[in-house]
Amino acid sequence: MTSSTDPVKNLAQLIACPSVTPAEGGALTTLETMLSPLGFTVERPIFSEDGTPDVENLYARRSGNGPHLMFAGHTDVVPVGDEAAWTYPPFSAAIYNGEMYGRGAVDMKGGIACFAAAVARHIEKNGALKGSISFLITGDEEGPSINGSGKLLEWAKAKGETWDAAIVGEPTNPDKLGDMIKIGRRGSLSGTVTVHGIQGHAAYPHLAENPVRGLVTLVDSLLYPAFDKGTKHFQATNLEVTTVDVGNPAVNVIPAKATATFNIRFNDTWTDETLMAEIHNRLDKASGRRKLRPGRKTPVNYELVWRDRPSHVFLTHDEKLIGTLTASVEAITGKRPQLSTSGGTSDARYIKDYCPVVEFGLVGQTMHMVDERVAVADLETLTQIYERFIADFFA
Ligand SMILES: [Zn+2]
């Protein structure tokens, strides 16, 4: 028996690597050491871009005759926070009371440890694979996500790689293993609205133009009415105003400008283009309303700047992939998982452009927290689910 068949050992080795994003921390080397003896060809491309740290990634493939299954994930972890507050040191992989402690235990070195163990067990039982398996692992998921999965997919595609299906090992279960498979994700879009006014004396408002009045009208138009009621697989689109800034220390001065920043999580009613158009439309209409601006005939003077890159919304329709994973989860846990699109974005948003993708991993309750930890029993259960999935996928 090779040691990689044991997910608990695999995870302990991975947790011991301090791979706080963007540091490799030995985590990819450790994974390479697990995969090479299993017949995987391992490559570790480093990607760079001005203004962001260089990041090392890993692509490993073992080829066989048949479909190509990708397992995707990340070995980088978020910072430990207050190290003194941890019950056991964050890179110690200490086990207490049936739980293994460590940064990345569930997000998501645990998922990688289990998938590697599942592949090792499958190969041990069956010999050759009835298809190909690849690991697409980045060190840039918790960071800026510039030199990670997006570039790694392009890089692999340029070498001629194609995939039939992908599974991402992020922690998808809210409470118990088997609760939830993610079959899509909402999109995310952020912007900042700045209203320009004319500074002046608060006692002589007719000589000035208060940008706060304009901003309040514009923000109101973003909040009401609701964008939609939600769709079959998605929650309703939601906009949150995340900050409003005027920065005016004086009580008797009308300020010159005011800004508000918002983030929208949107469903498949929209694309980022149609939603951007909707936002522009709402702001243009509201800027002409003279509500709150007595005596003003000119529209509110505003500008809108989109922040970061939008994340696209997506929904996976592949029935074979979803059905096979659902059946595997049910066979091992006895529970039928909910198919969900809730939560934040993940690297699945890049993979969906190459092949159908679903996400299933550990229980996410302690991710990013002090004392991140995983039930040791869950590691064995998840390994069995993945092993069953691999067998059925290639059957
Ligand atoms: Zn993660």
PDB file of N, CA and C in Angstrom, residues 294-357:
ATOM      1  N   PRO A 294     -34.241  70.735  -4.587  1.00  0.00           N
ATOM      2  CA  PRO A 294     -35.190  71.786  -4.939  1.00  0.00           C
ATOM      3  C   PRO A 294     -34.550  72.872  -5.794  1.00  0.00           C
ATOM      4  N   GLY A 295     -35.242  73.244  -6.847  1.00  0.00           N
ATOM      5  CA  GLY A 295     -34.772  74.352  -7.673  1.00  0.00           C
ATOM      6  C   GLY A 295     -33.711  73.990  -8.700  1.00  0.00           C
ATOM      7  N   ARG A 296     -33.239  72.738  -8.695  1.00  0.00           N
ATOM      8  CA  ARG A 296     -32.160  72.357  -9.634  1.00  0.00           C
ATOM      9  C   ARG A 296     -32.757  71.790 -10.911  1.00  0.00           C
ATOM     10  N   LYS A 297     -32.345  72.278 -12.047  1.00  0.00           N
ATOM     11  CA  LYS A 297     -32.869  71.764 -13.317  1.00  0.00           C
ATOM     12  C   LYS A 297     -31.884  70.798 -13.977  1.00  0.00           C
ATOM     13  N   THR A 298     -30.574  70.979 -13.700  1.00  0.00           N
ATOM     14  CA  THR A 298     -29.558  70.119 -14.316  1.00  0.00           C
ATOM     15  C   THR A 298     -29.570  68.739 -13.676  1.00  0.00           C
ATOM     16  N   PRO A 299     -29.226  67.698 -14.460  1.00  0.00           N
ATOM     17  CA  PRO A 299     -29.152  66.359 -13.856  1.00  0.00           C
ATOM     18  C   PRO A 299     -28.005  66.279 -12.842  1.00  0.00           C
ATOM     19  N   VAL A 300     -28.091  65.295 -11.950  1.00  0.00           N
ATOM     20  CA  VAL A 300     -26.997  65.052 -11.003  1.00  0.00           C
ATOM     21  C   VAL A 300     -25.732  64.729 -11.802  1.00  0.00           C
ATOM     22  N   ASN A 301     -24.644  65.397 -11.468  1.00  0.00           N
ATOM     23  CA  ASN A 301     -23.376  65.181 -12.171  1.00  0.00           C
ATOM     24  C   ASN A 301     -22.643  64.015 -11.509  1.00  0.00           C
ATOM     25  N   TYR A 302     -22.719  62.840 -12.160  1.00  0.00           N
ATOM     26  CA  TYR A 302     -22.113  61.665 -11.523  1.00  0.00           C
ATOM     27  C   TYR A 302     -21.211  60.912 -12.495  1.00  0.00           C
ATOM     28  N   GLU A 303     -20.327  60.099 -11.939  1.00  0.00           N
ATOM     29  CA  GLU A 303     -19.583  59.143 -12.769  1.00  0.00           C
ATOM     30  C   GLU A 303     -19.598  57.793 -12.078  1.00  0.00           C
ATOM     31  N   LEU A 304     -19.536  56.746 -12.882  1.00  0.00           N
ATOM     32  CA  LEU A 304     -19.560  55.377 -12.357  1.00  0.00           C
ATOM     33  C   LEU A 304     -18.302  54.665 -12.834  1.00  0.00           C
ATOM     34  N   VAL A 305     -17.565  54.098 -11.890  1.00  0.00           N
ATOM     35  CA  VAL A 305     -16.367  53.329 -12.244  1.00  0.00           C
ATOM     36  C   VAL A 305     -16.580  51.889 -11.788  1.00  0.00           C
ATOM     37  N   TRP A 306     -16.437  50.931 -12.710  1.00  0.00           N
ATOM     38  CA  TRP A 306     -16.542  49.510 -12.338  1.00  0.00           C
ATOM     39  C   TRP A 306     -15.260  49.087 -11.667  1.00  0.00           C
ATOM     40  N   ARG A 307     -15.372  48.276 -10.613  1.00  0.00           N
ATOM     41  CA  ARG A 307     -14.203  47.864  -9.828  1.00  0.00           C
ATOM     42  C   ARG A 307     -13.849  46.423 -10.140  1.00  0.00           C
ATOM     43  N   ASP A 308     -12.557  46.117 -10.150  1.00  0.00           N
ATOM     44  CA  ASP A 308     -12.076  44.753 -10.409  1.00  0.00           C
ATOM     45  C   ASP A 308     -12.685  44.197 -11.697  1.00  0.00           C
ATOM     46  N   ARG A 309     -12.555  42.897 -11.869  1.00  0.00           N
ATOM     47  CA  ARG A 309     -13.206  42.267 -13.017  1.00  0.00           C
ATOM     48  C   ARG A 309     -14.471  41.593 -12.517  1.00  0.00           C
ATOM     49  N   PRO A 310     -15.543  41.631 -13.292  1.00  0.00           N
ATOM     50  CA  PRO A 310     -16.741  40.936 -12.829  1.00  0.00           C
ATOM     51  C   PRO A 310     -16.528  39.420 -12.851  1.00  0.00           C
ATOM     52  N   SER A 311     -17.211  38.716 -11.955  1.00  0.00           N
ATOM     53  CA  SER A 311     -17.247  37.245 -12.045  1.00  0.00           C
ATOM     54  C   SER A 311     -18.525  36.871 -12.749  1.00  0.00           C
ATOM     55  N   HIS A 312     -18.413  35.982 -13.728  1.00  0.00           N
ATOM     56  CA  HIS A 312     -19.598  35.586 -14.489  1.00  0.00           C
ATOM     57  C   HIS A 312     -20.441  34.609 -13.693  1.00  0.00           C
ATOM     58  N   VAL A 313     -21.730  34.704 -13.897  1.00  0.00           N
ATOM     59  CA  VAL A 313     -22.639  33.724 -13.314  1.00  0.00           C
ATOM     60  C   VAL A 313     -22.590  32.474 -14.192  1.00  0.00           C
ATOM     61  N   PHE A 314     -22.730  31.284 -13.593  1.00  0.00           N
ATOM     62  CA  PHE A 314     -22.832  30.081 -14.425  1.00  0.00           C
ATOM     63  C   PHE A 314     -23.639  28.994 -13.727  1.00  0.00           C
ATOM     64  N   LEU A 315     -24.191  28.124 -14.562  1.00  0.00           N
ATOM     65  CA  LEU A 315     -24.943  26.972 -14.069  1.00  0.00           C
ATOM     66  C   LEU A 315     -24.557  25.769 -14.919  1.00  0.00           C
ATOM     67  N   THR A 316     -24.169  24.678 -14.277  1.00  0.00           N
ATOM     68  CA  THR A 316     -23.764  23.473 -14.999  1.00  0.00           C
ATOM     69  C   THR A 316     -24.985  22.598 -15.270  1.00  0.00           C
ATOM     70  N   HIS A 317     -25.110  22.142 -16.518  1.00  0.00           N
ATOM     71  CA  HIS A 317     -26.287  21.353 -16.883  1.00  0.00           C
ATOM     72  C   HIS A 317     -25.976  19.867 -17.093  1.00  0.00           C
ATOM     73  N   ASP A 318     -24.682  19.493 -17.056  1.00  0.00           N
ATOM     74  CA  ASP A 318     -24.276  18.129 -17.393  1.00  0.00           C
ATOM     75  C   ASP A 318     -24.899  17.095 -16.455  1.00  0.00           C
ATOM     76  N   GLU A 319     -25.865  16.333 -16.967  1.00  0.00           N
ATOM     77  CA  GLU A 319     -26.594  15.412 -16.097  1.00  0.00           C
ATOM     78  C   GLU A 319     -25.755  14.226 -15.654  1.00  0.00           C
ATOM     79  N   LYS A 320     -24.836  13.791 -16.530  1.00  0.00           N
ATOM     80  CA  LYS A 320     -23.998  12.643 -16.158  1.00  0.00           C
ATOM     81  C   LYS A 320     -23.107  13.017 -14.972  1.00  0.00           C
ATOM     82  N   LEU A 321     -22.475  14.180 -15.064  1.00  0.00           N
ATOM     83  CA  LEU A 321     -21.574  14.613 -13.999  1.00  0.00           C
ATOM     84  C   LEU A 321     -22.326  14.829 -12.688  1.00  0.00           C
ATOM     85  N   ILE A 322     -23.417  15.584 -12.749  1.00  0.00           N
ATOM     86  CA  ILE A 322     -24.182  15.886 -11.529  1.00  0.00           C
ATOM     87  C   ILE A 322     -24.796  14.607 -10.964  1.00  0.00           C
ATOM     88  N   GLY A 323     -25.347  13.779 -11.861  1.00  0.00           N
ATOM     89  CA  GLY A 323     -25.991  12.543 -11.427  1.00  0.00           C
ATOM     90  C   GLY A 323     -25.007  11.561 -10.794  1.00  0.00           C
ATOM     91  N   THR A 324     -23.824  11.435 -11.406  1.00  0.00           N
ATOM     92  CA  THR A 324     -22.830  10.496 -10.884  1.00  0.00           C
ATOM     93  C   THR A 324     -22.350  10.934  -9.504  1.00  0.00           C
ATOM     94  N   LEU A 325     -22.106  12.246  -9.346  1.00  0.00           N
ATOM     95  CA  LEU A 325     -21.627  12.731  -8.054  1.00  0.00           C
ATOM     96  C   LEU A 325     -22.721  12.615  -6.992  1.00  0.00           C
ATOM     97  N   THR A 326     -23.940  12.977  -7.366  1.00  0.00           N
ATOM     98  CA  THR A 326     -25.060  12.874  -6.420  1.00  0.00           C
ATOM     99  C   THR A 326     -25.227  11.433  -5.938  1.00  0.00           C
ATOM    100  N   ALA A 327     -25.161  10.493  -6.884  1.00  0.00           N
ATOM    101  CA  ALA A 327     -25.324   9.079  -6.526  1.00  0.00           C
ATOM    102  C   ALA A 327     -24.181   8.606  -5.630  1.00  0.00           C
ATOM    103  N   SER A 328     -22.961   9.087  -5.891  1.00  0.00           N
ATOM    104  CA  SER A 328     -21.814   8.688  -5.064  1.00  0.00           C
ATOM    105  C   SER A 328     -21.975   9.195  -3.639  1.00  0.00           C
ATOM    106  N   VAL A 329     -22.401  10.448  -3.503  1.00  0.00           N
ATOM    107  CA  VAL A 329     -22.601  11.021  -2.164  1.00  0.00           C
ATOM    108  C   VAL A 329     -23.676  10.237  -1.424  1.00  0.00           C
ATOM    109  N   GLU A 330     -24.764   9.924  -2.139  1.00  0.00           N
ATOM    110  CA  GLU A 330     -25.873   9.219  -1.501  1.00  0.00           C
ATOM    111  C   GLU A 330     -25.478   7.795  -1.119  1.00  0.00           C
ATOM    112  N   ALA A 331     -24.694   7.147  -1.991  1.00  0.00           N
ATOM    113  CA  ALA A 331     -24.301   5.759  -1.705  1.00  0.00           C
ATOM    114  C   ALA A 331     -23.442   5.681  -0.436  1.00  0.00           C
ATOM    115  N   ILE A 332     -22.587   6.666  -0.208  1.00  0.00           N
ATOM    116  CA  ILE A 332     -21.663   6.596   0.929  1.00  0.00           C
ATOM    117  C   ILE A 332     -22.267   7.206   2.200  1.00  0.00           C
ATOM    118  N   THR A 333     -23.014   8.319   2.061  1.00  0.00           N
ATOM    119  CA  THR A 333     -23.523   8.990   3.269  1.00  0.00           C
ATOM    120  C   THR A 333     -24.974   8.644   3.582  1.00  0.00           C
ATOM    121  N   GLY A 334     -25.694   8.072   2.591  1.00  0.00           N
ATOM    122  CA  GLY A 334     -27.103   7.789   2.813  1.00  0.00           C
ATOM    123  C   GLY A 334     -27.981   9.033   2.685  1.00  0.00           C
ATOM    124  N   LYS A 335     -27.350  10.149   2.290  1.00  0.00           N
ATOM    125  CA  LYS A 335     -28.105  11.400   2.168  1.00  0.00           C
ATOM    126  C   LYS A 335     -28.082  11.886   0.731  1.00  0.00           C
ATOM    127  N   ARG A 336     -29.204  12.436   0.285  1.00  0.00           N
ATOM    128  CA  ARG A 336     -29.240  13.017  -1.059  1.00  0.00           C
ATOM    129  C   ARG A 336     -28.843  14.491  -0.947  1.00  0.00           C
ATOM    130  N   PRO A 337     -27.721  14.878  -1.567  1.00  0.00           N
ATOM    131  CA  PRO A 337     -27.251  16.249  -1.403  1.00  0.00           C
ATOM    132  C   PRO A 337     -28.135  17.252  -2.145  1.00  0.00           C
ATOM    133  N   GLN A 338     -28.235  18.426  -1.572  1.00  0.00           N
ATOM    134  CA  GLN A 338     -28.937  19.531  -2.220  1.00  0.00           C
ATOM    135  C   GLN A 338     -28.040  20.080  -3.334  1.00  0.00           C
ATOM    136  N   LEU A 339     -28.640  20.423  -4.471  1.00  0.00           N
ATOM    137  CA  LEU A 339     -27.881  21.056  -5.551  1.00  0.00           C
ATOM    138  C   LEU A 339     -28.045  22.554  -5.401  1.00  0.00           C
ATOM    139  N   SER A 340     -26.916  23.266  -5.219  1.00  0.00           N
ATOM    140  CA  SER A 340     -27.007  24.668  -4.835  1.00  0.00           C
ATOM    141  C   SER A 340     -26.092  25.561  -5.666  1.00  0.00           C
ATOM    142  N   THR A 341     -26.421  26.839  -5.694  1.00  0.00           N
ATOM    143  CA  THR A 341     -25.567  27.837  -6.348  1.00  0.00           C
ATOM    144  C   THR A 341     -25.226  28.953  -5.371  1.00  0.00           C
ATOM    145  N   SER A 342     -25.399  28.692  -4.061  1.00  0.00           N
ATOM    146  CA  SER A 342     -25.224  29.735  -3.050  1.00  0.00           C
ATOM    147  C   SER A 342     -23.745  30.009  -2.779  1.00  0.00           C
ATOM    148  N   GLY A 343     -23.493  31.054  -2.019  1.00  0.00           N
ATOM    149  CA  GLY A 343     -22.136  31.341  -1.569  1.00  0.00           C
ATOM    150  C   GLY A 343     -21.373  32.255  -2.503  1.00  0.00           C
ATOM    151  N   GLY A 344     -20.085  32.424  -2.206  1.00  0.00           N
ATOM    152  CA  GLY A 344     -19.242  33.337  -2.962  1.00  0.00           C
ATOM    153  C   GLY A 344     -18.754  32.703  -4.252  1.00  0.00           C
ATOM    154  N   THR A 345     -17.849  33.400  -4.929  1.00  0.00           N
ATOM    155  CA  THR A 345     -17.322  32.859  -6.180  1.00  0.00           C
ATOM    156  C   THR A 345     -16.213  31.849  -5.866  1.00  0.00           C
ATOM    157  N   SER A 346     -15.856  31.024  -6.849  1.00  0.00           N
ATOM    158  CA  SER A 346     -14.722  30.114  -6.696  1.00  0.00           C
ATOM    159  C   SER A 346     -14.047  29.985  -8.045  1.00  0.00           C
ATOM    160  N   ASP A 347     -12.944  29.243  -8.086  1.00  0.00           N
ATOM    161  CA  ASP A 347     -12.227  29.082  -9.352  1.00  0.00           C
ATOM    162  C   ASP A 347     -13.017  28.281 -10.381  1.00  0.00           C
ATOM    163  N   ALA A 348     -14.129  27.709  -9.971  1.00  0.00           N
ATOM    164  CA  ALA A 348     -15.009  27.040 -10.942  1.00  0.00           C
ATOM    165  C   ALA A 348     -15.438  28.022 -12.021  1.00  0.00           C
ATOM    166  N   ARG A 349     -15.416  29.318 -11.691  1.00  0.00           N
ATOM    167  CA  ARG A 349     -15.822  30.322 -12.691  1.00  0.00           C
ATOM    168  C   ARG A 349     -14.880  30.349 -13.882  1.00  0.00           C
ATOM    169  N   TYR A 350     -13.633  29.929 -13.707  1.00  0.00           N
ATOM    170  CA  TYR A 350     -12.710  29.833 -14.848  1.00  0.00           C
ATOM    171  C   TYR A 350     -12.906  28.506 -15.592  1.00  0.00           C
ATOM    172  N   ILE A 351     -13.108  27.437 -14.808  1.00  0.00           N
ATOM    173  CA  ILE A 351     -13.166  26.093 -15.398  1.00  0.00           C
ATOM    174  C   ILE A 351     -14.386  25.922 -16.289  1.00  0.00           C
ATOM    175  N   LYS A 352     -15.495  26.596 -15.921  1.00  0.00           N
ATOM    176  CA  LYS A 352     -16.742  26.414 -16.667  1.00  0.00           C
ATOM    177  C   LYS A 352     -16.593  26.772 -18.161  1.00  0.00           C
ATOM    178  N   ASP A 353     -15.573  27.522 -18.533  1.00  0.00           N
ATOM    179  CA  ASP A 353     -15.349  27.843 -19.946  1.00  0.00           C
ATOM    180  C   ASP A 353     -14.678  26.692 -20.697  1.00  0.00           C
ATOM    181  N   TYR A 354     -14.222  25.658 -19.975  1.00  0.00           N
ATOM    182  CA  TYR A 354     -13.491  24.558 -20.610  1.00  0.00           C
ATOM    183  C   TYR A 354     -14.257  23.234 -20.578  1.00  0.00           C
ATOM    184  N   CYS A 355     -15.017  23.008 -19.498  1.00  0.00           N
ATOM    185  CA  CYS A 355     -15.779  21.757 -19.383  1.00  0.00           C
ATOM    186  C   CYS A 355     -16.809  21.910 -18.268  1.00  0.00           C
ATOM    187  N   PRO A 356     -17.800  21.015 -18.211  1.00  0.00           N
ATOM    188  CA  PRO A 356     -18.776  21.074 -17.112  1.00  0.00           C
ATOM    189  C   PRO A 356     -18.070  20.915 -15.770  1.00  0.00           C
ATOM    190  N   VAL A 357     -18.489  21.679 -14.768  1.00  0.00           N
ATOM    191  CA  VAL A 357     -17.799  21.653 -13.478  1.00  0.00           C
ATOM    192  C   VAL A 357     -18.802  21.666 -12.324  1.00  0.00           C
TER     193      VAL A 357
END
